[in-house]
Amino acid sequence: MGDSVQEQVPTWSPIPKIHPISDNRTISIVNNCSFPIYPAVLTTNGTGPYTTGFYLGSKQRRNVWVGWDWSGRLWGRTNCSFYLANATTEAKIRDVTDNFTIPDGQKLAGKCLTGDCGSAIECQLSGLAPTTLAEFTITGWQKQTYYDISLVDGYDLDIKITPSHDSPAKPRVNNTPVCIASTALSAPLSGTDLYQNSLNESFTFHNIHRWCPRQYLLFASQRGKQSVFPYPDDNDPTIGGGWTPCLSACAYSNDDWDCCKGKHDKSETCGPNLYSKRAKQVCGDAYSYAYDDYLSTFAVPSIKGEEFEVMFCPGGVSTNILKTVLGVTGDAGKLGGFCTSACISVLMMVWMLFLSW
């Protein structure tokens, strides 16, 4: 996957001519990784963007625009290879990246190692787990935009979501969650990040070295199966060093308890499992399981001029902003032990309003 990278000023990726969206919101997608990715966007409600997937080179960015009523998710696909193939013989004709036409008698083929949505550059389906998600509801309760980083489907890339009003030069720093969960993608804080985000909580190398339960690793060192060093971080060149794609417990087992479904489909009967607790340790502001709301959801006013930047491989360290604001342990299971779902809802309303001021 490449070495650790420092954040640099990305260049703009060319975009096609698009139709304007009334009362839109801008989402700027930035690839700060040292390798190319294929971002993907899935709309669950409202007016979606002009594209649902595209190629984005290292240190490049591209804007997409969504309507005031939009909700959906965004993720990055890694290690992708697409090509044109003969429609009947499956024979490969030539590699492609983006902005191409499919001639008669040919078809698009290929796949991605993580976040795959089939042989398609523009996704029509959710990405295959594990995927780190950026989720948005642009105009929700009390005319707030709600957004979060989700590890409910697993983890594959580090993400930072930065809201800003009027321009990227006006970031809402204390509403900027960051999830750093691979040693190969982490990097020391530098520049303005070093002093702007006073709520950053630095996690040591040990914290992110072996957080993923071994059985949930997307791939593990084969040489480590019989040793005490089974993790990708052990610099096995066949794995890629410290890059640690991790399936969630739900994605791995599809069990009712792990997935908070069936008889466990409410907060009173579904709590954090081992994966959820480990994920929360390395990414304190991210969703770790379905009922992790009050320690995972951010809110800003839904108004014209509000923009969002979703950056992959931001470097630095994970944040624990909500724990700092609420003054709680960060273990949703402990709160659930003495607080009903109604109680949690009240707490959520209080801090959402606080964060949006």
mmCIF file of C-alpha atoms in Angstrom:
data_model
loop_
_atom_site.group_PDB
_atom_site.id
_atom_site.type_symbol
_atom_site.label_atom_id
_atom_site.label_comp_id
_atom_site.label_asym_id
_atom_site.label_seq_id
_atom_site.Cartn_x
_atom_site.Cartn_y
_atom_site.Cartn_z
ATOM 1 C CA MET A 1 0.000 0.000 0.000
ATOM 2 C CA GLY A 2 2.956 2.335 0.273
ATOM 3 C CA ASP A 3 4.756 4.270 2.962
ATOM 4 C CA SER A 4 3.369 6.733 5.486
ATOM 5 C CA VAL A 5 2.576 10.061 3.856
ATOM 6 C CA GLN A 6 2.397 13.638 5.030
ATOM 7 C CA GLU A 7 -0.541 15.734 3.901
ATOM 8 C CA GLN A 8 0.292 17.768 0.811
ATOM 9 C CA VAL A 9 -1.650 20.257 -1.268
ATOM 10 C CA PRO A 10 -3.580 18.072 -3.727
ATOM 11 C CA THR A 11 -3.983 18.950 -7.370
ATOM 12 C CA TRP A 12 -7.361 19.114 -9.028
ATOM 13 C CA SER A 13 -8.598 16.166 -11.039
ATOM 14 C CA PRO A 14 -10.456 17.039 -14.269
ATOM 15 C CA ILE A 15 -14.226 16.738 -14.059
ATOM 16 C CA PRO A 16 -16.880 16.423 -16.752
ATOM 17 C CA LYS A 17 -19.453 19.124 -17.491
ATOM 18 C CA ILE A 18 -22.342 18.699 -15.044
ATOM 19 C CA HIS A 19 -25.801 20.101 -14.527
ATOM 20 C CA PRO A 20 -26.261 22.458 -11.559
ATOM 21 C CA ILE A 21 -28.070 21.233 -8.428
ATOM 22 C CA SER A 22 -30.363 23.683 -6.658
ATOM 23 C CA ASP A 23 -29.232 24.585 -3.120
ATOM 24 C CA ASN A 24 -26.342 22.137 -3.353
ATOM 25 C CA ARG A 25 -23.636 21.167 -0.910
ATOM 26 C CA THR A 26 -20.034 20.607 -1.997
ATOM 27 C CA ILE A 27 -18.150 17.472 -0.980
ATOM 28 C CA SER A 28 -14.476 17.659 -1.872
ATOM 29 C CA ILE A 29 -12.885 14.199 -2.076
ATOM 30 C CA VAL A 30 -9.127 14.202 -1.494
ATOM 31 C CA ASN A 31 -6.702 11.329 -2.038
ATOM 32 C CA ASN A 32 -3.767 12.048 0.267
ATOM 33 C CA CYS A 33 -2.562 8.452 -0.091
ATOM 34 C CA SER A 34 0.675 7.603 -1.881
ATOM 35 C CA PHE A 35 -1.293 5.367 -4.278
ATOM 36 C CA PRO A 36 -4.381 5.830 -6.499
ATOM 37 C CA ILE A 37 -7.859 4.951 -5.269
ATOM 38 C CA TYR A 38 -11.360 4.791 -6.727
ATOM 39 C CA PRO A 39 -13.783 6.764 -4.517
ATOM 40 C CA ALA A 40 -17.404 5.621 -4.677
ATOM 41 C CA VAL A 41 -20.668 7.304 -3.674
ATOM 42 C CA LEU A 42 -23.982 5.611 -2.897
ATOM 43 C CA THR A 43 -27.194 7.664 -2.559
ATOM 44 C CA THR A 44 -29.850 6.436 -0.139
ATOM 45 C CA ASN A 45 -32.127 9.488 -0.401
ATOM 46 C CA GLY A 46 -32.459 12.772 -2.237
ATOM 47 C CA THR A 47 -30.453 14.278 -5.085
ATOM 48 C CA GLY A 48 -27.168 12.471 -5.555
ATOM 49 C CA PRO A 49 -23.961 13.599 -7.298
ATOM 50 C CA TYR A 50 -23.139 13.509 -11.000
ATOM 51 C CA THR A 51 -20.983 10.422 -10.521
ATOM 52 C CA THR A 52 -20.996 7.333 -8.321
ATOM 53 C CA GLY A 53 -17.354 6.385 -8.796
ATOM 54 C CA PHE A 54 -14.152 7.540 -10.444
ATOM 55 C CA TYR A 55 -10.362 7.273 -10.512
ATOM 56 C CA LEU A 56 -8.428 9.615 -8.220
ATOM 57 C CA GLY A 57 -4.656 9.695 -8.377
ATOM 58 C CA SER A 58 -2.346 10.284 -5.450
ATOM 59 C CA LYS A 59 -2.487 13.885 -4.122
ATOM 60 C CA GLN A 60 -5.505 14.735 -6.268
ATOM 61 C CA ARG A 61 -8.958 15.993 -5.323
ATOM 62 C CA ARG A 62 -12.333 16.210 -7.022
ATOM 63 C CA ASN A 63 -15.517 18.000 -6.020
ATOM 64 C CA VAL A 64 -18.937 16.387 -6.183
ATOM 65 C CA TRP A 65 -22.209 18.178 -5.495
ATOM 66 C CA VAL A 66 -25.283 16.842 -3.739
ATOM 67 C CA GLY A 67 -28.716 18.299 -2.995
ATOM 68 C CA TRP A 68 -29.906 19.755 0.314
ATOM 69 C CA ASP A 69 -32.020 16.610 0.765
ATOM 70 C CA TRP A 70 -29.202 14.115 0.130
ATOM 71 C CA SER A 71 -28.159 11.248 2.350
ATOM 72 C CA GLY A 72 -25.685 8.556 1.465
ATOM 73 C CA ARG A 73 -22.249 7.082 1.961
ATOM 74 C CA LEU A 74 -18.814 7.506 0.451
ATOM 75 C CA TRP A 75 -15.815 5.179 0.514
ATOM 76 C CA GLY A 76 -12.508 4.520 -1.219
ATOM 77 C CA ARG A 77 -11.710 1.410 -3.252
ATOM 78 C CA THR A 78 -8.114 0.189 -3.170
ATOM 79 C CA ASN A 79 -5.833 -1.848 -5.452
ATOM 80 C CA CYS A 80 -8.230 -1.618 -8.388
ATOM 81 C CA SER A 81 -7.616 -2.922 -11.883
ATOM 82 C CA PHE A 82 -10.127 -2.352 -14.702
ATOM 83 C CA TYR A 83 -9.890 -3.346 -18.333
ATOM 84 C CA LEU A 84 -11.944 -3.798 -21.478
ATOM 85 C CA ALA A 85 -12.597 -7.412 -22.387
ATOM 86 C CA ASN A 86 -14.236 -9.231 -25.269
ATOM 87 C CA ALA A 87 -17.907 -9.594 -24.325
ATOM 88 C CA THR A 88 -18.069 -13.246 -25.356
ATOM 89 C CA THR A 89 -14.574 -14.687 -24.929
ATOM 90 C CA GLU A 90 -13.626 -12.706 -21.780
ATOM 91 C CA ALA A 91 -10.212 -12.026 -23.366
ATOM 92 C CA LYS A 92 -8.518 -8.872 -22.070
ATOM 93 C CA ILE A 93 -8.145 -6.110 -24.650
ATOM 94 C CA ARG A 94 -6.628 -3.131 -22.790
ATOM 95 C CA ASP A 95 -6.366 -1.546 -19.363
ATOM 96 C CA VAL A 96 -8.496 1.519 -18.569
ATOM 97 C CA THR A 97 -8.758 3.924 -15.654
ATOM 98 C CA ASP A 98 -11.574 6.408 -16.305
ATOM 99 C CA ASN A 99 -13.294 8.544 -18.967
ATOM 100 C CA PHE A 100 -13.631 5.932 -21.704
ATOM 101 C CA THR A 101 -16.339 4.451 -23.917
ATOM 102 C CA ILE A 102 -17.084 0.761 -24.262
ATOM 103 C CA PRO A 103 -17.053 -0.290 -27.933
ATOM 104 C CA ASP A 104 -19.605 -2.738 -29.292
ATOM 105 C CA GLY A 105 -18.678 -6.327 -28.539
ATOM 106 C CA GLN A 106 -16.661 -5.365 -25.453
ATOM 107 C CA LYS A 107 -17.386 -5.013 -21.737
ATOM 108 C CA LEU A 108 -15.774 -3.554 -18.651
ATOM 109 C CA ALA A 109 -14.080 -6.086 -16.370
ATOM 110 C CA GLY A 110 -11.909 -5.976 -13.283
ATOM 111 C CA LYS A 111 -12.216 -5.529 -9.536
ATOM 112 C CA CYS A 112 -10.799 -3.888 -6.403
ATOM 113 C CA LEU A 113 -9.167 -5.531 -3.391
ATOM 114 C CA THR A 114 -11.278 -3.540 -0.885
ATOM 115 C CA GLY A 115 -14.545 -1.660 -1.312
ATOM 116 C CA ASP A 116 -15.314 -3.519 -4.546
ATOM 117 C CA CYS A 117 -18.738 -2.974 -6.154
ATOM 118 C CA GLY A 118 -18.319 -5.358 -9.073
ATOM 119 C CA SER A 119 -16.860 -4.751 -12.518
ATOM 120 C CA ALA A 120 -17.878 -1.102 -12.496
ATOM 121 C CA ILE A 121 -16.047 2.180 -12.086
ATOM 122 C CA GLU A 122 -19.359 3.874 -11.240
ATOM 123 C CA CYS A 123 -20.875 1.897 -8.361
ATOM 124 C CA GLN A 124 -24.537 0.936 -8.244
ATOM 125 C CA LEU A 125 -24.113 -1.201 -5.118
ATOM 126 C CA SER A 126 -22.522 -0.864 -1.690
ATOM 127 C CA GLY A 127 -18.858 -1.712 -1.445
ATOM 128 C CA LEU A 128 -17.774 -5.167 -0.404
ATOM 129 C CA ALA A 129 -16.529 -5.279 3.212
ATOM 130 C CA PRO A 130 -14.223 -4.223 4.670
ATOM 131 C CA THR A 131 -14.783 -0.540 3.940
ATOM 132 C CA THR A 132 -14.294 2.589 6.015
ATOM 133 C CA LEU A 133 -17.340 4.768 5.321
ATOM 134 C CA ALA A 134 -18.074 8.487 5.409
ATOM 135 C CA GLU A 135 -21.849 8.826 5.942
ATOM 136 C CA PHE A 136 -24.012 11.940 5.534
ATOM 137 C CA THR A 137 -27.570 13.145 6.064
ATOM 138 C CA ILE A 138 -27.485 16.684 4.723
ATOM 139 C CA THR A 139 -30.720 18.072 6.203
ATOM 140 C CA GLY A 140 -31.965 16.062 9.158
ATOM 141 C CA TRP A 141 -33.558 16.784 12.526
ATOM 142 C CA GLN A 142 -33.530 20.469 13.547
ATOM 143 C CA LYS A 143 -32.137 21.337 10.083
ATOM 144 C CA GLN A 144 -28.746 19.912 10.990
ATOM 145 C CA THR A 145 -26.388 17.977 8.733
ATOM 146 C CA TYR A 146 -25.337 14.746 10.421
ATOM 147 C CA TYR A 147 -22.191 12.910 9.400
ATOM 148 C CA ASP A 148 -19.919 10.197 10.727
ATOM 149 C CA ILE A 149 -17.015 7.855 10.058
ATOM 150 C CA SER A 150 -18.249 4.270 10.193
ATOM 151 C CA LEU A 151 -16.270 1.083 10.847
ATOM 152 C CA VAL A 152 -19.468 -0.978 11.087
ATOM 153 C CA ASP A 153 -18.586 -2.679 7.774
ATOM 154 C CA GLY A 154 -14.925 -2.960 8.696
ATOM 155 C CA TYR A 155 -11.832 -0.852 7.991
ATOM 156 C CA ASP A 156 -9.649 -0.412 4.936
ATOM 157 C CA LEU A 157 -8.551 3.241 4.708
ATOM 158 C CA ASP A 158 -7.965 6.111 7.105
ATOM 159 C CA ILE A 159 -10.438 8.998 6.742
ATOM 160 C CA LYS A 160 -10.890 12.576 7.921
ATOM 161 C CA ILE A 161 -14.131 14.564 7.459
ATOM 162 C CA THR A 162 -13.762 18.346 7.665
ATOM 163 C CA PRO A 163 -16.846 20.612 7.525
ATOM 164 C CA SER A 164 -16.317 24.247 6.562
ATOM 165 C CA HIS A 165 -18.587 27.259 6.112
ATOM 166 C CA ASP A 166 -18.234 29.599 3.099
ATOM 167 C CA SER A 167 -14.831 28.206 2.110
ATOM 168 C CA PRO A 168 -12.282 25.516 2.998
ATOM 169 C CA ALA A 169 -10.349 28.329 4.710
ATOM 170 C CA LYS A 170 -12.992 28.303 7.448
ATOM 171 C CA PRO A 171 -12.930 24.724 8.766
ATOM 172 C CA ARG A 172 -15.008 23.758 11.779
ATOM 173 C CA VAL A 173 -11.993 22.201 13.463
ATOM 174 C CA ASN A 174 -13.717 20.844 16.566
ATOM 175 C CA ASN A 175 -16.214 19.023 14.345
ATOM 176 C CA THR A 176 -13.525 17.208 12.352
ATOM 177 C CA PRO A 177 -13.350 13.468 13.115
ATOM 178 C CA VAL A 178 -10.245 11.517 12.071
ATOM 179 C CA CYS A 179 -9.725 7.738 12.003
ATOM 180 C CA ILE A 180 -6.162 6.421 11.713
ATOM 181 C CA ALA A 181 -5.987 2.638 12.111
ATOM 182 C CA SER A 182 -2.947 1.379 10.152
ATOM 183 C CA THR A 183 0.665 2.032 11.024
ATOM 184 C CA ALA A 184 1.571 2.171 7.321
ATOM 185 C CA LEU A 185 -0.860 5.052 6.742
ATOM 186 C CA SER A 186 -0.306 7.026 9.948
ATOM 187 C CA ALA A 187 2.027 9.999 10.150
ATOM 188 C CA PRO A 188 2.976 12.645 12.735
ATOM 189 C CA LEU A 189 0.868 15.782 12.941
ATOM 190 C CA SER A 190 2.338 18.725 11.070
ATOM 191 C CA GLY A 191 1.516 22.257 10.025
ATOM 192 C CA THR A 192 -1.806 23.739 11.092
ATOM 193 C CA ASP A 193 -3.136 20.361 12.245
ATOM 194 C CA LEU A 194 -0.547 20.388 15.006
ATOM 195 C CA TYR A 195 -2.193 23.262 16.837
ATOM 196 C CA GLN A 196 -5.667 23.672 15.320
ATOM 197 C CA ASN A 197 -7.182 20.431 16.533
ATOM 198 C CA SER A 198 -6.671 20.647 20.259
ATOM 199 C CA LEU A 199 -8.967 17.649 20.748
ATOM 200 C CA ASN A 200 -6.647 15.193 19.014
ATOM 201 C CA GLU A 201 -5.810 12.248 21.252
ATOM 202 C CA SER A 202 -2.595 10.619 20.142
ATOM 203 C CA PHE A 203 -2.564 6.835 19.952
ATOM 204 C CA THR A 204 0.748 5.035 20.227
ATOM 205 C CA PHE A 205 2.135 2.605 17.682
ATOM 206 C CA HIS A 206 1.107 -0.219 20.010
ATOM 207 C CA ASN A 207 -2.530 0.951 19.923
ATOM 208 C CA ILE A 208 -2.833 0.624 16.151
ATOM 209 C CA HIS A 209 -0.341 -2.209 15.708
ATOM 210 C CA ARG A 210 -2.661 -5.096 16.588
ATOM 211 C CA TRP A 211 -6.146 -3.775 17.189
ATOM 212 C CA CYS A 212 -7.918 -6.033 14.669
ATOM 213 C CA PRO A 213 -8.787 -9.497 16.069
ATOM 214 C CA ARG A 214 -6.744 -11.904 13.960
ATOM 215 C CA GLN A 215 -9.692 -13.868 12.558
ATOM 216 C CA TYR A 216 -11.132 -10.654 11.085
ATOM 217 C CA LEU A 217 -8.010 -9.652 9.146
ATOM 218 C CA LEU A 218 -8.709 -9.537 5.413
ATOM 219 C CA PHE A 219 -5.339 -11.165 4.923
ATOM 220 C CA ALA A 220 -2.700 -12.159 7.444
ATOM 221 C CA SER A 221 0.915 -13.137 7.209
ATOM 222 C CA GLN A 222 1.127 -16.793 6.264
ATOM 223 C CA ARG A 223 4.469 -17.108 7.997
ATOM 224 C CA GLY A 224 2.825 -15.883 11.201
ATOM 225 C CA LYS A 225 0.231 -18.647 11.461
ATOM 226 C CA GLN A 226 2.530 -20.722 13.636
ATOM 227 C CA SER A 227 4.243 -17.835 15.402
ATOM 228 C CA VAL A 228 3.445 -15.092 17.864
ATOM 229 C CA PHE A 229 3.624 -12.476 15.099
ATOM 230 C CA PRO A 230 0.608 -13.078 12.872
ATOM 231 C CA TYR A 231 -0.101 -9.463 11.883
ATOM 232 C CA PRO A 232 0.572 -7.620 8.617
ATOM 233 C CA ASP A 233 2.547 -5.068 10.617
ATOM 234 C CA ASP A 234 5.355 -7.622 10.879
ATOM 235 C CA ASN A 235 6.722 -6.333 7.559
ATOM 236 C CA ASP A 236 5.882 -9.426 5.562
ATOM 237 C CA PRO A 237 6.403 -8.136 1.972
ATOM 238 C CA THR A 238 3.621 -10.403 0.701
ATOM 239 C CA ILE A 239 1.123 -8.432 2.812
ATOM 240 C CA GLY A 240 2.232 -4.837 2.480
ATOM 241 C CA GLY A 241 3.681 -3.884 5.832
ATOM 242 C CA GLY A 242 1.408 -2.164 8.309
ATOM 243 C CA TRP A 243 -1.741 -1.906 6.187
ATOM 244 C CA THR A 244 -4.435 -3.745 8.139
ATOM 245 C CA PRO A 245 -7.821 -4.120 6.347
ATOM 246 C CA CYS A 246 -10.142 -5.566 8.965
ATOM 247 C CA LEU A 247 -13.589 -7.136 8.619
ATOM 248 C CA SER A 248 -16.099 -6.158 11.262
ATOM 249 C CA ALA A 249 -17.537 -8.943 13.406
ATOM 250 C CA CYS A 250 -20.829 -8.528 11.523
ATOM 251 C CA ALA A 251 -19.174 -8.723 8.096
ATOM 252 C CA TYR A 252 -17.277 -11.818 9.222
ATOM 253 C CA SER A 253 -20.055 -13.805 10.913
ATOM 254 C CA ASN A 254 -23.401 -12.249 9.865
ATOM 255 C CA ASP A 255 -24.522 -13.246 13.366
ATOM 256 C CA ASP A 256 -27.623 -11.563 14.842
ATOM 257 C CA TRP A 257 -25.689 -10.340 17.894
ATOM 258 C CA ASP A 258 -22.728 -9.064 15.888
ATOM 259 C CA CYS A 259 -25.022 -7.329 13.375
ATOM 260 C CA CYS A 260 -27.651 -6.030 15.858
ATOM 261 C CA LYS A 261 -30.455 -7.712 13.939
ATOM 262 C CA GLY A 262 -33.225 -10.223 14.631
ATOM 263 C CA LYS A 263 -33.888 -10.384 18.361
ATOM 264 C CA HIS A 264 -30.894 -8.095 18.908
ATOM 265 C CA ASP A 265 -32.183 -5.236 16.740
ATOM 266 C CA LYS A 266 -32.368 -2.592 19.494
ATOM 267 C CA SER A 267 -29.848 -0.907 21.753
ATOM 268 C CA GLU A 268 -31.033 -2.733 24.873
ATOM 269 C CA THR A 269 -30.196 -6.126 23.365
ATOM 270 C CA CYS A 270 -27.104 -5.307 21.284
ATOM 271 C CA GLY A 271 -23.815 -4.029 22.644
ATOM 272 C CA PRO A 272 -20.195 -3.763 21.551
ATOM 273 C CA ASN A 273 -18.341 -6.980 20.730
ATOM 274 C CA LEU A 274 -14.573 -7.486 20.762
ATOM 275 C CA TYR A 275 -14.167 -5.917 17.311
ATOM 276 C CA SER A 276 -16.273 -2.901 18.323
ATOM 277 C CA LYS A 277 -14.284 -2.304 21.495
ATOM 278 C CA ARG A 278 -10.958 -2.579 19.660
ATOM 279 C CA ALA A 279 -12.155 -0.274 16.859
ATOM 280 C CA LYS A 280 -13.258 2.316 19.415
ATOM 281 C CA GLN A 281 -9.825 2.210 21.033
ATOM 282 C CA VAL A 282 -8.045 3.248 17.832
ATOM 283 C CA CYS A 283 -10.791 5.451 16.311
ATOM 284 C CA GLY A 284 -12.662 7.022 19.208
ATOM 285 C CA ASP A 285 -14.973 9.148 17.048
ATOM 286 C CA ALA A 286 -15.978 6.404 14.598
ATOM 287 C CA TYR A 287 -19.035 4.159 14.628
ATOM 288 C CA SER A 288 -17.941 0.764 15.896
ATOM 289 C CA TYR A 289 -21.334 -1.003 15.859
ATOM 290 C CA ALA A 290 -24.941 -0.162 14.965
ATOM 291 C CA TYR A 291 -25.958 1.481 18.281
ATOM 292 C CA ASP A 292 -22.847 3.548 18.824
ATOM 293 C CA ASP A 293 -24.728 6.760 17.912
ATOM 294 C CA TYR A 294 -24.081 9.129 20.771
ATOM 295 C CA LEU A 295 -20.305 8.678 20.578
ATOM 296 C CA SER A 296 -20.088 8.691 16.790
ATOM 297 C CA THR A 297 -22.419 11.239 15.154
ATOM 298 C CA PHE A 298 -21.405 14.825 14.351
ATOM 299 C CA ALA A 299 -23.677 17.725 13.428
ATOM 300 C CA VAL A 300 -23.363 21.169 11.840
ATOM 301 C CA PRO A 301 -26.109 23.552 10.602
ATOM 302 C CA SER A 302 -27.512 22.609 7.201
ATOM 303 C CA ILE A 303 -27.113 25.916 5.403
ATOM 304 C CA LYS A 304 -25.990 27.185 2.026
ATOM 305 C CA GLY A 305 -22.245 27.484 1.828
ATOM 306 C CA GLU A 306 -21.577 24.516 4.085
ATOM 307 C CA GLU A 307 -18.917 22.319 2.490
ATOM 308 C CA PHE A 308 -17.300 19.031 3.440
ATOM 309 C CA GLU A 309 -13.899 17.591 2.694
ATOM 310 C CA VAL A 310 -13.452 13.828 2.853
ATOM 311 C CA MET A 311 -9.755 13.002 2.889
ATOM 312 C CA PHE A 312 -8.309 9.510 2.565
ATOM 313 C CA CYS A 313 -4.948 8.822 4.282
ATOM 314 C CA PRO A 314 -4.899 12.148 6.147
ATOM 315 C CA GLY A 315 -1.950 11.181 8.359
ATOM 316 C CA GLY A 316 -1.675 12.349 11.949
ATOM 317 C CA VAL A 317 -3.638 10.641 14.696
ATOM 318 C CA SER A 318 -7.224 9.651 15.462
ATOM 319 C CA THR A 319 -9.484 12.042 17.350
ATOM 320 C CA ASN A 320 -11.644 11.421 20.390
ATOM 321 C CA ILE A 321 -13.654 14.647 20.260
ATOM 322 C CA LEU A 322 -16.972 13.308 21.506
ATOM 323 C CA LYS A 323 -15.407 11.633 24.521
ATOM 324 C CA THR A 324 -13.734 14.948 25.339
ATOM 325 C CA VAL A 325 -16.959 16.921 24.945
ATOM 326 C CA LEU A 326 -19.124 14.509 26.918
ATOM 327 C CA GLY A 327 -16.541 13.541 29.509
ATOM 328 C CA VAL A 328 -17.414 9.841 29.281
ATOM 329 C CA THR A 329 -15.324 6.711 28.955
ATOM 330 C CA GLY A 330 -15.965 6.120 25.276
ATOM 331 C CA ASP A 331 -17.408 2.655 25.987
ATOM 332 C CA ALA A 332 -20.986 2.720 24.711
ATOM 333 C CA GLY A 333 -21.669 -0.546 26.439
ATOM 334 C CA LYS A 334 -21.046 1.005 29.858
ATOM 335 C CA LEU A 335 -23.530 3.784 29.206
ATOM 336 C CA GLY A 336 -26.051 1.312 27.864
ATOM 337 C CA GLY A 337 -25.855 -0.486 31.191
ATOM 338 C CA PHE A 338 -27.614 2.316 33.020
ATOM 339 C CA CYS A 339 -29.107 4.520 30.322
ATOM 340 C CA THR A 340 -32.130 3.499 28.245
ATOM 341 C CA SER A 341 -32.438 4.260 24.539
ATOM 342 C CA ALA A 342 -34.630 7.258 25.431
ATOM 343 C CA CYS A 343 -31.917 8.522 27.778
ATOM 344 C CA ILE A 344 -29.298 8.138 25.057
ATOM 345 C CA SER A 345 -31.533 10.043 22.618
ATOM 346 C CA VAL A 346 -31.748 12.974 25.033
ATOM 347 C CA LEU A 347 -27.949 13.007 25.446
ATOM 348 C CA MET A 348 -27.528 12.939 21.671
ATOM 349 C CA MET A 349 -29.835 15.922 21.204
ATOM 350 C CA VAL A 350 -27.977 17.939 23.825
ATOM 351 C CA TRP A 351 -24.486 17.444 22.434
ATOM 352 C CA MET A 352 -25.545 17.721 18.784
ATOM 353 C CA LEU A 353 -26.925 21.166 19.499
ATOM 354 C CA PHE A 354 -23.763 22.001 21.437
ATOM 355 C CA LEU A 355 -21.458 20.938 18.615
ATOM 356 C CA SER A 356 -23.472 22.853 16.004
ATOM 357 C CA TRP A 357 -23.149 26.233 17.760
#
